[in-house]
């Protein structure tokens, strides 16, 4: 799979969020603020997972159709299983 710049930038942004959270912890910030930022990071990770899985699914379906294969049901099931595992 080709991970495009948008996907990589999302992960870099999450990395920055996590560094910020660690800094907040080191500075002794309020627990509520830390939890809020952790929840935001988790949401960003969940959205990134969805983007990667959906992009991979589109790519797999296109490749399957180009090769004359009709296994799209299996590809969709596999993608759904990946999303379920990520939760």
mmCIF file of C-alpha atoms in Angstrom:
data_model
loop_
_atom_site.group_PDB
_atom_site.id
_atom_site.type_symbol
_atom_site.label_atom_id
_atom_site.label_comp_id
_atom_site.label_asym_id
_atom_site.label_seq_id
_atom_site.Cartn_x
_atom_site.Cartn_y
_atom_site.Cartn_z
ATOM 1 C CA UNK A 1 0.000 0.000 0.000
ATOM 2 C CA UNK A 2 1.154 3.502 -0.771
ATOM 3 C CA UNK A 3 0.816 5.708 2.308
ATOM 4 C CA UNK A 4 0.284 9.199 0.944
ATOM 5 C CA UNK A 5 1.408 12.478 2.445
ATOM 6 C CA UNK A 6 -1.989 13.113 4.021
ATOM 7 C CA UNK A 7 -1.772 9.893 6.032
ATOM 8 C CA UNK A 8 1.788 10.578 7.129
ATOM 9 C CA UNK A 9 0.912 14.139 8.141
ATOM 10 C CA UNK A 10 -1.946 12.856 10.296
ATOM 11 C CA UNK A 11 0.436 10.548 12.147
ATOM 12 C CA UNK A 12 2.977 13.353 12.574
ATOM 13 C CA UNK A 13 0.216 15.552 14.025
ATOM 14 C CA UNK A 14 -0.734 12.775 16.452
ATOM 15 C CA UNK A 15 2.913 12.416 17.407
ATOM 16 C CA UNK A 16 2.954 16.135 18.236
ATOM 17 C CA UNK A 17 -0.213 15.757 20.281
ATOM 18 C CA UNK A 18 1.333 12.925 22.289
ATOM 19 C CA UNK A 19 4.484 14.944 22.951
ATOM 20 C CA UNK A 20 2.281 17.798 24.148
ATOM 21 C CA UNK A 21 0.417 15.443 26.478
ATOM 22 C CA UNK A 22 3.676 14.155 27.913
ATOM 23 C CA UNK A 23 4.814 17.743 28.484
ATOM 24 C CA UNK A 24 1.508 18.481 30.230
ATOM 25 C CA UNK A 25 2.084 15.500 32.522
ATOM 26 C CA UNK A 26 5.640 16.567 33.268
ATOM 27 C CA UNK A 27 4.386 20.060 34.128
ATOM 28 C CA UNK A 28 1.743 18.621 36.446
ATOM 29 C CA UNK A 29 -1.234 19.947 34.468
ATOM 30 C CA UNK A 30 -4.758 19.220 35.644
ATOM 31 C CA UNK A 31 -5.918 15.649 35.105
ATOM 32 C CA UNK A 32 -9.054 16.798 33.245
ATOM 33 C CA UNK A 33 -6.955 18.652 30.686
ATOM 34 C CA UNK A 34 -4.658 15.672 30.185
ATOM 35 C CA UNK A 35 -7.627 13.329 29.729
ATOM 36 C CA UNK A 36 -9.189 15.731 27.231
ATOM 37 C CA UNK A 37 -6.001 15.735 25.175
ATOM 38 C CA UNK A 38 -5.633 11.945 25.419
ATOM 39 C CA UNK A 39 -9.200 11.559 24.155
ATOM 40 C CA UNK A 40 -8.455 13.905 21.268
ATOM 41 C CA UNK A 41 -5.360 11.865 20.373
ATOM 42 C CA UNK A 42 -7.350 8.635 20.514
ATOM 43 C CA UNK A 43 -9.982 10.123 18.197
ATOM 44 C CA UNK A 44 -7.279 11.231 15.792
ATOM 45 C CA UNK A 45 -5.801 7.724 15.797
ATOM 46 C CA UNK A 46 -9.241 6.199 15.183
ATOM 47 C CA UNK A 47 -9.809 8.545 12.232
ATOM 48 C CA UNK A 48 -6.374 7.677 10.853
ATOM 49 C CA UNK A 49 -7.131 3.968 11.108
ATOM 50 C CA UNK A 50 -10.361 4.530 9.204
ATOM 51 C CA UNK A 51 -8.534 6.464 6.500
ATOM 52 C CA UNK A 52 -5.881 3.773 6.052
ATOM 53 C CA UNK A 53 -8.415 0.936 5.997
ATOM 54 C CA UNK A 54 -10.740 2.710 3.551
ATOM 55 C CA UNK A 55 -7.877 3.688 1.247
ATOM 56 C CA UNK A 56 -6.579 0.134 1.322
ATOM 57 C CA UNK A 57 -10.057 -1.210 0.576
ATOM 58 C CA UNK A 58 -10.474 1.081 -2.425
ATOM 59 C CA UNK A 59 -7.051 0.060 -3.722
ATOM 60 C CA UNK A 60 -7.778 -3.659 -3.252
ATOM 61 C CA UNK A 61 -11.176 -3.442 -4.959
ATOM 62 C CA UNK A 62 -9.681 -1.583 -7.924
ATOM 63 C CA UNK A 63 -6.899 -4.144 -8.244
ATOM 64 C CA UNK A 64 -9.382 -6.988 -7.968
ATOM 65 C CA UNK A 65 -11.619 -5.519 -10.665
ATOM 66 C CA UNK A 66 -8.642 -4.828 -12.929
ATOM 67 C CA UNK A 67 -7.622 -8.488 -12.668
ATOM 68 C CA UNK A 68 -11.159 -9.634 -13.390
ATOM 69 C CA UNK A 69 -11.674 -11.086 -9.929
ATOM 70 C CA UNK A 70 -14.996 -10.661 -8.163
ATOM 71 C CA UNK A 71 -13.980 -11.093 -4.529
ATOM 72 C CA UNK A 72 -15.149 -7.704 -3.299
ATOM 73 C CA UNK A 73 -17.324 -9.239 -0.577
ATOM 74 C CA UNK A 74 -14.246 -10.846 0.968
ATOM 75 C CA UNK A 75 -12.292 -7.599 0.715
ATOM 76 C CA UNK A 76 -15.047 -5.679 2.486
ATOM 77 C CA UNK A 77 -15.282 -8.318 5.230
ATOM 78 C CA UNK A 78 -11.513 -8.121 5.723
ATOM 79 C CA UNK A 79 -11.651 -4.329 5.982
ATOM 80 C CA UNK A 80 -14.486 -4.472 8.516
ATOM 81 C CA UNK A 81 -12.521 -7.016 10.570
ATOM 82 C CA UNK A 82 -9.512 -4.672 10.593
ATOM 83 C CA UNK A 83 -11.701 -1.874 11.925
ATOM 84 C CA UNK A 84 -13.191 -4.140 14.572
ATOM 85 C CA UNK A 85 -9.730 -5.294 15.703
ATOM 86 C CA UNK A 86 -8.612 -1.676 16.051
ATOM 87 C CA UNK A 87 -11.289 -1.030 18.657
#
